[in-house]
Structure formats: C-alpha cells, structure tokens
PDB file of C-alpha atoms in Angstrom:
ATOM      1  CA  MET A   1      19.132 -11.323  -0.771  1.00  0.00           C
ATOM      2  CA  THR A   2      17.891  -8.214  -3.146  1.00  0.00           C
ATOM      3  CA  ILE A   3      14.517  -7.025  -2.975  1.00  0.00           C
ATOM      4  CA  ARG A   4      12.507  -7.321  -6.049  1.00  0.00           C
ATOM      5  CA  TRP A   5      11.205  -3.877  -6.590  1.00  0.00           C
ATOM      6  CA  ALA A   6       8.015  -3.179  -8.660  1.00  0.00           C
ATOM      7  CA  TYR A   7       5.929   0.118  -9.568  1.00  0.00           C
ATOM      8  CA  ASN A   8       2.356   0.312  -9.846  1.00  0.00           C
ATOM      9  CA  THR A   9       0.785   1.267 -13.445  1.00  0.00           C
ATOM     10  CA  ASN A  10      -1.843   3.446 -11.439  1.00  0.00           C
ATOM     11  CA  GLY A  11       0.802   5.813 -11.056  1.00  0.00           C
ATOM     12  CA  LEU A  12       1.763   5.626 -15.052  1.00  0.00           C
ATOM     13  CA  THR A  13      -1.322   6.636 -16.101  1.00  0.00           C
ATOM     14  CA  SER A  14       0.006   9.680 -18.635  1.00  0.00           C
ATOM     15  CA  HIS A  15       2.381   7.084 -19.987  1.00  0.00           C
ATOM     16  CA  ARG A  16       1.269   4.043 -22.928  1.00  0.00           C
ATOM     17  CA  LEU A  17       1.808   0.884 -21.144  1.00  0.00           C
ATOM     18  CA  ASP A  18       4.552   0.042 -23.488  1.00  0.00           C
ATOM     19  CA  ASP A  19       6.787   2.848 -22.812  1.00  0.00           C
ATOM     20  CA  ALA A  20       6.048   2.673 -19.081  1.00  0.00           C
ATOM     21  CA  LEU A  21       7.147  -0.724 -19.016  1.00  0.00           C
ATOM     22  CA  GLU A  22      10.424   0.049 -20.543  1.00  0.00           C
ATOM     23  CA  MET A  23      10.849   2.915 -18.322  1.00  0.00           C
ATOM     24  CA  LEU A  24      10.730   0.755 -15.615  1.00  0.00           C
ATOM     25  CA  ALA A  25      12.916  -1.874 -16.818  1.00  0.00           C
ATOM     26  CA  ASP A  26      15.455   0.618 -17.786  1.00  0.00           C
ATOM     27  CA  HIS A  27      15.962   2.077 -14.175  1.00  0.00           C
ATOM     28  CA  GLY A  28      16.053  -1.454 -12.923  1.00  0.00           C
ATOM     29  CA  TYR A  29      12.598  -2.628 -11.367  1.00  0.00           C
ATOM     30  CA  ALA A  30      12.178  -6.354 -11.337  1.00  0.00           C
ATOM     31  CA  GLY A  31       8.652  -6.206 -12.329  1.00  0.00           C
ATOM     32  CA  VAL A  32       5.192  -4.051 -12.295  1.00  0.00           C
ATOM     33  CA  ALA A  33       1.760  -4.200 -10.309  1.00  0.00           C
ATOM     34  CA  LEU A  34      -0.435  -3.827 -13.125  1.00  0.00           C
ATOM     35  CA  THR A  35      -3.591  -2.204 -12.325  1.00  0.00           C
ATOM     36  CA  LEU A  36      -6.281  -3.349 -15.089  1.00  0.00           C
ATOM     37  CA  ASP A  37      -7.833  -0.172 -16.013  1.00  0.00           C
ATOM     38  CA  VAL A  38      -9.044   1.836 -19.274  1.00  0.00           C
ATOM     39  CA  ALA A  39      -5.798   3.728 -19.317  1.00  0.00           C
ATOM     40  CA  HIS A  40      -3.672   0.059 -19.305  1.00  0.00           C
ATOM     41  CA  HIS A  41      -4.937  -3.311 -20.666  1.00  0.00           C
ATOM     42  CA  ASP A  42      -8.819  -2.686 -20.258  1.00  0.00           C
ATOM     43  CA  PRO A  43     -10.213  -6.255 -19.611  1.00  0.00           C
ATOM     44  CA  PHE A  44     -13.527  -5.162 -20.981  1.00  0.00           C
ATOM     45  CA  ALA A  45     -11.622  -3.774 -24.564  1.00  0.00           C
ATOM     46  CA  PRO A  46     -11.913  -5.944 -27.522  1.00  0.00           C
ATOM     47  CA  ASP A  47      -9.349  -8.931 -28.033  1.00  0.00           C
ATOM     48  CA  LEU A  48      -8.370  -9.540 -24.270  1.00  0.00           C
ATOM     49  CA  ALA A  49      -6.810 -12.910 -24.781  1.00  0.00           C
ATOM     50  CA  ALA A  50      -4.473 -11.791 -27.734  1.00  0.00           C
ATOM     51  CA  ARG A  51      -3.540  -8.276 -25.744  1.00  0.00           C
ATOM     52  CA  THR A  52      -2.742 -10.666 -22.923  1.00  0.00           C
ATOM     53  CA  ALA A  53      -0.403 -12.905 -24.759  1.00  0.00           C
ATOM     54  CA  THR A  54       1.005  -9.988 -26.280  1.00  0.00           C
ATOM     55  CA  LEU A  55       1.876  -8.484 -23.091  1.00  0.00           C
ATOM     56  CA  ALA A  56       2.980 -11.594 -21.542  1.00  0.00           C
ATOM     57  CA  GLU A  57       5.650 -11.592 -24.177  1.00  0.00           C
ATOM     58  CA  ARG A  58       6.605  -8.287 -23.701  1.00  0.00           C
ATOM     59  CA  LEU A  59       7.142  -8.673 -19.944  1.00  0.00           C
ATOM     60  CA  ARG A  60       9.007 -11.512 -20.617  1.00  0.00           C
ATOM     61  CA  ASP A  61      11.361  -9.506 -23.335  1.00  0.00           C
ATOM     62  CA  LEU A  62      11.839  -7.108 -20.516  1.00  0.00           C
ATOM     63  CA  GLU A  63      12.429  -9.683 -17.802  1.00  0.00           C
ATOM     64  CA  LEU A  64       9.799  -8.185 -15.480  1.00  0.00           C
ATOM     65  CA  GLY A  65       7.576  -9.952 -13.421  1.00  0.00           C
ATOM     66  CA  SER A  66       3.899  -8.941 -12.365  1.00  0.00           C
ATOM     67  CA  VAL A  67       0.952  -8.950  -9.986  1.00  0.00           C
ATOM     68  CA  VAL A  68      -2.333  -8.169 -11.104  1.00  0.00           C
ATOM     69  CA  GLU A  69      -4.039  -5.181  -9.351  1.00  0.00           C
ATOM     70  CA  THR A  70      -7.854  -4.784  -9.157  1.00  0.00           C
ATOM     71  CA  GLY A  71      -8.614  -1.303  -7.404  1.00  0.00           C
ATOM     72  CA  ALA A  72      -9.406   0.659 -10.581  1.00  0.00           C
ATOM     73  CA  ARG A  73     -11.666   3.323  -9.458  1.00  0.00           C
ATOM     74  CA  PHE A  74     -14.308   3.650 -12.246  1.00  0.00           C
ATOM     75  CA  LEU A  75     -13.646   0.599 -14.388  1.00  0.00           C
ATOM     76  CA  LEU A  76     -17.012  -1.107 -13.370  1.00  0.00           C
ATOM     77  CA  ASP A  77     -18.948   1.991 -12.886  1.00  0.00           C
ATOM     78  CA  PRO A  78     -18.143   5.370 -14.513  1.00  0.00           C
ATOM     79  CA  ARG A  79     -20.078   7.473 -12.038  1.00  0.00           C
ATOM     80  CA  ARG A  80     -19.226   5.752  -8.825  1.00  0.00           C
ATOM     81  CA  LYS A  81     -15.776   5.146  -7.673  1.00  0.00           C
ATOM     82  CA  HIS A  82     -14.803   1.591  -6.691  1.00  0.00           C
ATOM     83  CA  HIS A  83     -18.373   0.443  -7.348  1.00  0.00           C
ATOM     84  CA  PRO A  84     -19.549  -2.256  -6.873  1.00  0.00           C
ATOM     85  CA  THR A  85     -17.770  -4.410  -4.371  1.00  0.00           C
ATOM     86  CA  LEU A  86     -17.938  -7.658  -2.618  1.00  0.00           C
ATOM     87  CA  VAL A  87     -20.139  -6.002   0.068  1.00  0.00           C
ATOM     88  CA  SER A  88     -22.783  -3.943  -2.174  1.00  0.00           C
ATOM     89  CA  ALA A  89     -25.971  -4.410  -0.884  1.00  0.00           C
ATOM     90  CA  ASP A  90     -27.406  -5.728  -4.267  1.00  0.00           C
ATOM     91  CA  ALA A  91     -26.672  -9.363  -4.983  1.00  0.00           C
ATOM     92  CA  SER A  92     -26.513  -8.410  -8.725  1.00  0.00           C
ATOM     93  CA  ASP A  93     -23.835  -5.929  -7.998  1.00  0.00           C
ATOM     94  CA  ARG A  94     -21.791  -8.168  -5.745  1.00  0.00           C
ATOM     95  CA  ALA A  95     -21.993 -10.714  -8.538  1.00  0.00           C
ATOM     96  CA  ARG A  96     -20.191  -8.343 -11.173  1.00  0.00           C
ATOM     97  CA  ARG A  97     -17.492  -7.757  -8.694  1.00  0.00           C
ATOM     98  CA  ILE A  98     -16.975 -11.370  -8.599  1.00  0.00           C
ATOM     99  CA  ASP A  99     -17.046 -12.109 -12.119  1.00  0.00           C
ATOM    100  CA  PHE A 100     -14.458  -9.020 -12.539  1.00  0.00           C
ATOM    101  CA  LEU A 101     -12.286 -10.378 -10.007  1.00  0.00           C
ATOM    102  CA  ARG A 102     -11.995 -13.816 -11.862  1.00  0.00           C
ATOM    103  CA  LEU A 103     -11.437 -12.409 -15.220  1.00  0.00           C
ATOM    104  CA  CYS A 104      -8.637 -10.835 -13.392  1.00  0.00           C
ATOM    105  CA  VAL A 105      -7.365 -14.129 -12.312  1.00  0.00           C
ATOM    106  CA  ASP A 106      -7.771 -15.050 -15.725  1.00  0.00           C
ATOM    107  CA  VAL A 107      -5.501 -12.578 -17.035  1.00  0.00           C
ATOM    108  CA  ALA A 108      -2.751 -13.157 -14.264  1.00  0.00           C
ATOM    109  CA  ALA A 109      -2.959 -16.773 -15.157  1.00  0.00           C
ATOM    110  CA  ASP A 110      -2.010 -16.099 -18.708  1.00  0.00           C
ATOM    111  CA  LEU A 111       0.467 -13.394 -17.699  1.00  0.00           C
ATOM    112  CA  GLY A 112       2.022 -15.773 -15.236  1.00  0.00           C
ATOM    113  CA  SER A 113       1.820 -13.076 -12.860  1.00  0.00           C
ATOM    114  CA  GLU A 114       2.806 -13.768  -9.181  1.00  0.00           C
ATOM    115  CA  ALA A 115      -0.551 -12.742  -7.549  1.00  0.00           C
ATOM    116  CA  VAL A 116      -3.829 -10.837  -8.146  1.00  0.00           C
ATOM    117  CA  SER A 117      -4.633  -8.583  -5.172  1.00  0.00           C
ATOM    118  CA  PHE A 118      -8.074  -7.137  -4.035  1.00  0.00           C
ATOM    119  CA  TRP A 119      -9.800  -5.331  -1.230  1.00  0.00           C
ATOM    120  CA  ALA A 120     -13.309  -5.902   0.345  1.00  0.00           C
ATOM    121  CA  GLY A 121     -15.152  -2.659  -0.480  1.00  0.00           C
ATOM    122  CA  VAL A 122     -16.743  -0.446   1.961  1.00  0.00           C
ATOM    123  CA  LEU A 123     -19.827  -1.627   3.960  1.00  0.00           C
ATOM    124  CA  ALA A 124     -23.086  -0.479   2.175  1.00  0.00           C
ATOM    125  CA  PRO A 125     -24.850   1.538   4.838  1.00  0.00           C
ATOM    126  CA  GLU A 126     -28.204  -0.572   4.238  1.00  0.00           C
ATOM    127  CA  LEU A 127     -26.327  -3.628   4.823  1.00  0.00           C
ATOM    128  CA  ASP A 128     -25.925  -5.231   8.315  1.00  0.00           C
ATOM    129  CA  ALA A 129     -22.513  -5.857   9.205  1.00  0.00           C
ATOM    130  CA  ASP A 130     -22.904  -9.632   9.626  1.00  0.00           C
ATOM    131  CA  ASP A 131     -24.639  -9.949   6.625  1.00  0.00           C
ATOM    132  CA  ALA A 132     -22.075  -8.168   4.662  1.00  0.00           C
ATOM    133  CA  TRP A 133     -19.436 -10.474   6.265  1.00  0.00           C
ATOM    134  CA  LYS A 134     -21.208 -13.759   4.996  1.00  0.00           C
ATOM    135  CA  HIS A 135     -21.326 -12.004   1.560  1.00  0.00           C
ATOM    136  CA  LEU A 136     -17.638 -11.235   1.675  1.00  0.00           C
ATOM    137  CA  VAL A 137     -16.777 -14.714   2.338  1.00  0.00           C
ATOM    138  CA  HIS A 138     -19.005 -16.009  -0.402  1.00  0.00           C
ATOM    139  CA  GLY A 139     -17.236 -13.597  -2.679  1.00  0.00           C
ATOM    140  CA  VAL A 140     -13.620 -14.216  -1.435  1.00  0.00           C
ATOM    141  CA  ALA A 141     -14.135 -18.202  -1.610  1.00  0.00           C
ATOM    142  CA  THR A 142     -15.612 -18.018  -4.963  1.00  0.00           C
ATOM    143  CA  VAL A 143     -12.890 -16.108  -6.210  1.00  0.00           C
ATOM    144  CA  ALA A 144     -10.131 -18.156  -4.369  1.00  0.00           C
ATOM    145  CA  GLU A 145     -11.627 -21.293  -5.979  1.00  0.00           C
ATOM    146  CA  HIS A 146     -11.521 -20.281  -9.480  1.00  0.00           C
ATOM    147  CA  ALA A 147      -7.797 -18.898  -8.833  1.00  0.00           C
ATOM    148  CA  ARG A 148      -7.074 -22.512  -7.260  1.00  0.00           C
ATOM    149  CA  ARG A 149      -8.233 -24.144 -10.762  1.00  0.00           C
ATOM    150  CA  ARG A 150      -6.015 -21.793 -12.706  1.00  0.00           C
ATOM    151  CA  GLY A 151      -3.050 -22.262 -10.234  1.00  0.00           C
ATOM    152  CA  VAL A 152      -3.171 -17.983  -9.320  1.00  0.00           C
ATOM    153  CA  THR A 153      -2.467 -16.748  -5.842  1.00  0.00           C
ATOM    154  CA  VAL A 154      -4.905 -14.533  -4.281  1.00  0.00           C
ATOM    155  CA  ALA A 155      -4.129 -11.730  -2.066  1.00  0.00           C
ATOM    156  CA  VAL A 156      -6.624 -10.114  -0.348  1.00  0.00           C
ATOM    157  CA  GLU A 157      -5.611  -6.152   0.844  1.00  0.00           C
ATOM    158  CA  PRO A 158      -6.726  -4.442   4.086  1.00  0.00           C
ATOM    159  CA  GLU A 159      -7.970  -1.112   2.811  1.00  0.00           C
ATOM    160  CA  PRO A 160      -8.526   1.741   5.753  1.00  0.00           C
ATOM    161  CA  GLY A 161     -12.098   2.050   5.577  1.00  0.00           C
ATOM    162  CA  MET A 162     -13.038  -1.066   4.096  1.00  0.00           C
ATOM    163  CA  LEU A 163     -14.772  -4.067   6.144  1.00  0.00           C
ATOM    164  CA  VAL A 164     -11.194  -5.530   5.993  1.00  0.00           C
ATOM    165  CA  ASP A 165      -9.850  -2.583   7.330  1.00  0.00           C
ATOM    166  CA  ASP A 166      -6.484  -4.122   8.978  1.00  0.00           C
ATOM    167  CA  LEU A 167      -4.264  -7.084   9.568  1.00  0.00           C
ATOM    168  CA  ASP A 168      -6.527  -8.323  12.531  1.00  0.00           C
ATOM    169  CA  ASP A 169      -9.712  -8.390   9.853  1.00  0.00           C
ATOM    170  CA  TRP A 170      -7.511 -10.006   7.333  1.00  0.00           C
ATOM    171  CA  THR A 171      -6.718 -12.753  10.145  1.00  0.00           C
ATOM    172  CA  SER A 172     -10.510 -13.336  10.752  1.00  0.00           C
ATOM    173  CA  LEU A 173     -11.289 -13.684   6.801  1.00  0.00           C
ATOM    174  CA  GLN A 174      -8.414 -16.067   6.343  1.00  0.00           C
ATOM    175  CA  SER A 175      -9.720 -18.353   9.282  1.00  0.00           C
ATOM    176  CA  GLU A 176     -12.855 -18.803   6.761  1.00  0.00           C
ATOM    177  CA  VAL A 177     -10.873 -18.574   3.719  1.00  0.00           C
ATOM    178  CA  PRO A 178      -7.761 -20.274   4.342  1.00  0.00           C
ATOM    179  CA  ASP A 179      -6.741 -20.265   0.546  1.00  0.00           C
ATOM    180  CA  ILE A 180      -5.976 -16.725   0.533  1.00  0.00           C
ATOM    181  CA  THR A 181      -2.699 -14.996   1.229  1.00  0.00           C
ATOM    182  CA  LEU A 182      -1.976 -11.233   2.416  1.00  0.00           C
ATOM    183  CA  ALA A 183      -1.893  -8.272   0.249  1.00  0.00           C
ATOM    184  CA  LEU A 184       0.201  -6.066   2.767  1.00  0.00           C
ATOM    185  CA  ASP A 185       0.385  -2.278   2.186  1.00  0.00           C
ATOM    186  CA  THR A 186       2.898  -1.283   5.038  1.00  0.00           C
ATOM    187  CA  GLY A 187       1.723   2.215   4.538  1.00  0.00           C
ATOM    188  CA  HIS A 188      -1.737   1.179   5.552  1.00  0.00           C
ATOM    189  CA  CYS A 189      -0.366  -0.058   9.192  1.00  0.00           C
ATOM    190  CA  ILE A 190       0.251   3.255  10.360  1.00  0.00           C
ATOM    191  CA  VAL A 191      -3.279   4.826   8.929  1.00  0.00           C
ATOM    192  CA  SER A 192      -5.821   2.586  10.582  1.00  0.00           C
ATOM    193  CA  GLY A 193      -4.114  -0.576  12.056  1.00  0.00           C
ATOM    194  CA  ARG A 194      -2.718  -1.818  14.957  1.00  0.00           C
ATOM    195  CA  TRP A 195       0.211  -3.154  13.674  1.00  0.00           C
ATOM    196  CA  GLU A 196       3.614  -1.272  12.819  1.00  0.00           C
ATOM    197  CA  PRO A 197       4.606  -1.898   8.987  1.00  0.00           C
ATOM    198  CA  ALA A 198       7.903  -3.538  10.056  1.00  0.00           C
ATOM    199  CA  ALA A 199       6.532  -5.978  12.755  1.00  0.00           C
ATOM    200  CA  ALA A 200       3.630  -6.653  10.426  1.00  0.00           C
ATOM    201  CA  VAL A 201       6.189  -8.004   8.011  1.00  0.00           C
ATOM    202  CA  ARG A 202       7.611 -10.035  10.442  1.00  0.00           C
ATOM    203  CA  ALA A 203       4.572 -11.520  11.857  1.00  0.00           C
ATOM    204  CA  PHE A 204       2.688 -12.351   8.380  1.00  0.00           C
ATOM    205  CA  ALA A 205       5.806 -13.257   6.327  1.00  0.00           C
ATOM    206  CA  GLY A 206       4.387 -16.783   5.885  1.00  0.00           C
ATOM    207  CA  HIS A 207       0.926 -15.216   4.472  1.00  0.00           C
ATOM    208  CA  LEU A 208       2.562 -12.526   1.990  1.00  0.00           C
ATOM    209  CA  GLY A 209       1.214 -12.709  -1.444  1.00  0.00           C
ATOM    210  CA  ALA A 210       1.916  -9.126  -2.278  1.00  0.00           C
ATOM    211  CA  VAL A 211       3.705  -6.469  -0.667  1.00  0.00           C
ATOM    212  CA  ALA A 212       3.544  -2.466  -1.138  1.00  0.00           C
ATOM    213  CA  VAL A 213       5.705  -0.198   0.715  1.00  0.00           C
ATOM    214  CA  GLU A 214       4.831   3.610  -0.585  1.00  0.00           C
ATOM    215  CA  ASP A 215       5.005   6.268   2.355  1.00  0.00           C
ATOM    216  CA  MET A 216       2.251   7.738   4.271  1.00  0.00           C
ATOM    217  CA  PRO A 217       1.368  10.138   6.974  1.00  0.00           C
ATOM    218  CA  ARG A 218       0.231   8.695  10.335  1.00  0.00           C
ATOM    219  CA  GLY A 219      -3.354   8.575  10.210  1.00  0.00           C
ATOM    220  CA  VAL A 220      -3.886   9.755   6.934  1.00  0.00           C
ATOM    221  CA  HIS A 221      -4.840   7.335   3.586  1.00  0.00           C
ATOM    222  CA  ASP A 222      -2.364   9.512   1.436  1.00  0.00           C
ATOM    223  CA  HIS A 223       0.100   7.497  -0.771  1.00  0.00           C
ATOM    224  CA  ARG A 224       3.261   9.310  -0.886  1.00  0.00           C
ATOM    225  CA  ALA A 225       6.862   8.692  -2.222  1.00  0.00           C
ATOM    226  CA  PRO A 226       9.468   7.303  -0.305  1.00  0.00           C
ATOM    227  CA  GLY A 227      10.525  10.047   2.447  1.00  0.00           C
ATOM    228  CA  GLU A 228       7.449  12.311   1.950  1.00  0.00           C
ATOM    229  CA  GLY A 229       5.345  10.223   4.932  1.00  0.00           C
ATOM    230  CA  ASP A 230       5.986   9.088   8.466  1.00  0.00           C
ATOM    231  CA  MET A 231       6.800   5.420   7.783  1.00  0.00           C
ATOM    232  CA  ASP A 232      10.011   4.104   8.671  1.00  0.00           C
ATOM    233  CA  LEU A 233      10.716   2.651   5.748  1.00  0.00           C
ATOM    234  CA  GLY A 234      14.361   1.555   6.229  1.00  0.00           C
ATOM    235  CA  ALA A 235      12.691  -0.870   9.075  1.00  0.00           C
ATOM    236  CA  VAL A 236      10.336  -1.940   6.590  1.00  0.00           C
ATOM    237  CA  VAL A 237      13.008  -2.754   4.039  1.00  0.00           C
ATOM    238  CA  GLY A 238      15.320  -4.292   6.951  1.00  0.00           C
ATOM    239  CA  ALA A 239      12.156  -6.464   7.759  1.00  0.00           C
ATOM    240  CA  LEU A 240      11.657  -7.839   3.887  1.00  0.00           C
ATOM    241  CA  ARG A 241      15.306  -8.704   4.003  1.00  0.00           C
ATOM    242  CA  HIS A 242      15.087 -10.297   7.320  1.00  0.00           C
ATOM    243  CA  VAL A 243      12.209 -12.606   6.410  1.00  0.00           C
ATOM    244  CA  GLY A 244      13.457 -13.472   3.027  1.00  0.00           C
ATOM    245  CA  HIS A 245      10.768 -12.026   1.028  1.00  0.00           C
ATOM    246  CA  ARG A 246      11.254 -13.114  -2.430  1.00  0.00           C
ATOM    247  CA  GLY A 247       8.053 -11.849  -4.349  1.00  0.00           C
ATOM    248  CA  LEU A 248       7.752  -8.170  -6.127  1.00  0.00           C
ATOM    249  CA  VAL A 249       7.619  -5.423  -3.548  1.00  0.00           C
ATOM    250  CA  SER A 250       5.457  -2.545  -5.348  1.00  0.00           C
ATOM    251  CA  LEU A 251       5.101   1.104  -5.287  1.00  0.00           C
ATOM    252  CA  GLU A 252       1.699   2.477  -5.654  1.00  0.00           C
ATOM    253  CA  LEU A 253       1.497   6.326  -6.427  1.00  0.00           C
ATOM    254  CA  SER A 254      -2.022   6.740  -7.974  1.00  0.00           C
ATOM    255  CA  ARG A 255      -2.002  10.456  -7.644  1.00  0.00           C
ATOM    256  CA  ASP A 256       1.539  11.164  -8.930  1.00  0.00           C
ATOM    257  CA  SER A 257       1.108   9.895 -12.723  1.00  0.00           C
ATOM    258  CA  HIS A 258       2.187  13.569 -13.773  1.00  0.00           C
ATOM    259  CA  ARG A 259       5.659  13.343 -11.945  1.00  0.00           C
ATOM    260  CA  ALA A 260       6.413   9.550 -12.876  1.00  0.00           C
ATOM    261  CA  ASP A 261       9.274  10.686 -14.956  1.00  0.00           C
ATOM    262  CA  ARG A 262      11.125  11.793 -11.753  1.00  0.00           C
ATOM    263  CA  LEU A 263       9.384   9.590  -9.296  1.00  0.00           C
ATOM    264  CA  VAL A 264      10.259   6.414 -11.098  1.00  0.00           C
ATOM    265  CA  PRO A 265      14.208   6.852 -10.951  1.00  0.00           C
ATOM    266  CA  GLU A 266      14.149   8.762  -7.489  1.00  0.00           C
ATOM    267  CA  ALA A 267      12.149   5.934  -5.873  1.00  0.00           C
ATOM    268  CA  ILE A 268      14.237   2.898  -6.889  1.00  0.00           C
ATOM    269  CA  ALA A 269      17.401   5.060  -5.934  1.00  0.00           C
ATOM    270  CA  THR A 270      15.753   5.714  -2.555  1.00  0.00           C
ATOM    271  CA  LEU A 271      14.782   2.017  -2.058  1.00  0.00           C
ATOM    272  CA  ARG A 272      18.340   0.721  -2.871  1.00  0.00           C
ATOM    273  CA  ALA A 273      20.234   3.115  -0.840  1.00  0.00           C
ATOM    274  CA  LEU A 274      17.865   1.688   1.866  1.00  0.00           C
ATOM    275  CA  GLU A 275      18.568  -2.061   1.123  1.00  0.00           C
ATOM    276  CA  ASN A 276      22.260  -1.369   0.447  1.00  0.00           C
ATOM    277  CA  GLY A 277      22.491   0.227   4.013  1.00  0.00           C
ATOM    278  CA  GLU A 278      20.728  -2.603   5.722  1.00  0.00           C
ATOM    279  CA  GLU A 279      23.034  -5.388   7.363  1.00  0.00           C
ATOM    280  CA  ASP A 280      21.222  -8.787   7.392  1.00  0.00           C
ATOM    281  CA  THR A 281      19.924  -9.851  11.041  1.00  0.00           C
TER     282      THR A 281
END
C-alpha cells in the first residue's frame, strides 16, 4: 500500500494558503492538515461559508484530501496561548471552546474532510482533576454528537502536559465517549507516553482517525523534521503499512514556516525513501 502523506498548514504560515496548497500538490502530497487560524482560513472572518466552498473546490482541483486541525495558538484569545480549553475553570470559557470545535466540524463537513482533530487542554490550576475530567467528558461528548449529525469523524489527540496526556488517558476518555477516534501523533509517544510509536500504531490501528509523524527528541515536546529527532520513523512507516492505514498521515512542523520551501520537498522525499525501503510484513 502507498501511504497518503500530508502537511500541516501551521508550518506554512509564511505562504498564502493557495500557494501552500499548490506547493503540496506539486510535490506529491496527498492532502493537507488544515489548521484553522488567522493566517489560513480564519473561521471568524467574514463569508466563511463562501470561502469554505471555494476552498473545497480548490482541494478537489488539486486532488488533495484534508483533515481539520484546531490547535491555533491565539485564535480565541490574543493574549493567552491555547485559551480557552475544554478544561478551563470558567464555564463560559469552556462553552466558547465547544462552540469553536463545533464550527470546525461544520467546516470539515463542508470540505469533505476525513476528520477533525482536537485536544483536551491543560488542567486549570484552580480546578479539581475529577471535576475537570467531568467537564472534558461533557465537552467531548457535545462535540462528538454534533459531528455525528454532520457525518464527521472526530479525533482526540493526546498532548504532553494536557489532561489527556497519553494513549492510556485517551483510552479512559474513549470508554466514556465511544464515538471518538484517536488523533495519534507518534512523536508524542516518545515525549510522555508509555507506548513506543510503532507499537502504538499497531495497538490502536482500529481507532485511528488522524495520524501525524513528525520527529521529536525523546522526552522533549519539540516538533522536528524527519531525521532531526530520536523517533524511529522507519519503524512507524512500517507499522502504518503493516496495519493498512488509509487515512492521511501528516507532518506538523509549526516552528518551521521560515524553511517550508525546503522542508516540504525534503520531508516527503525522506518519507518516500523510508516507505520504499520497507517490506510488507
């Protein structure tokens, strides 16, 4: 099987979105992980429906699939990174995050995206962990129900340092909200998880809604280009082929927009070389 590689637009913020999409298509990517943000397809700018329809047509013309990412840093609050979240202390803040995620689901439905990916958030210090978990379950269930009505797959991503930190936390959440899938960033596995990346792909293959494979140093949450960290990317590629994963597999290099002109072609060349060097098992 051939893996369908994608690239996250949060690593292309120095490019206009249309230029970025054309570059991805020209270099043979199968899709894009679209982070809705101030730089690219701002969901709070005017004429969202019309802009989304135009974008959907452009993706079709370029033969690019998509997943919608929701990790914009300052989209909801210009002064506080990633605020608010599903586990913020204030109920109105949590409601704002839920409304945003439902809007992202609507964009994904109109684009025909494969999934919407989101995370839990960092536990507010003034919240009890048990109360925060209840808020999280409520928020995720609300978003998942909206997604079910819109025919969209929702994928919750374990993020180092957040309330859903690793795959075991995701398993606990999925036991309470069975409709969710897993947004697996294999790099995160070597930061805070108890799972090695390739083993995680194999163990959770039936739950994968979105996958990212950028490199990271072991124990450090620092997204890096292939070959610049400690992850055994070849083993991950082999595992993805072994389980027959057919969804998009993206690179999230949000700190590297300044060198996207080099990384976009170099990254897919590296990934293809690893893919071609693997034998089916």
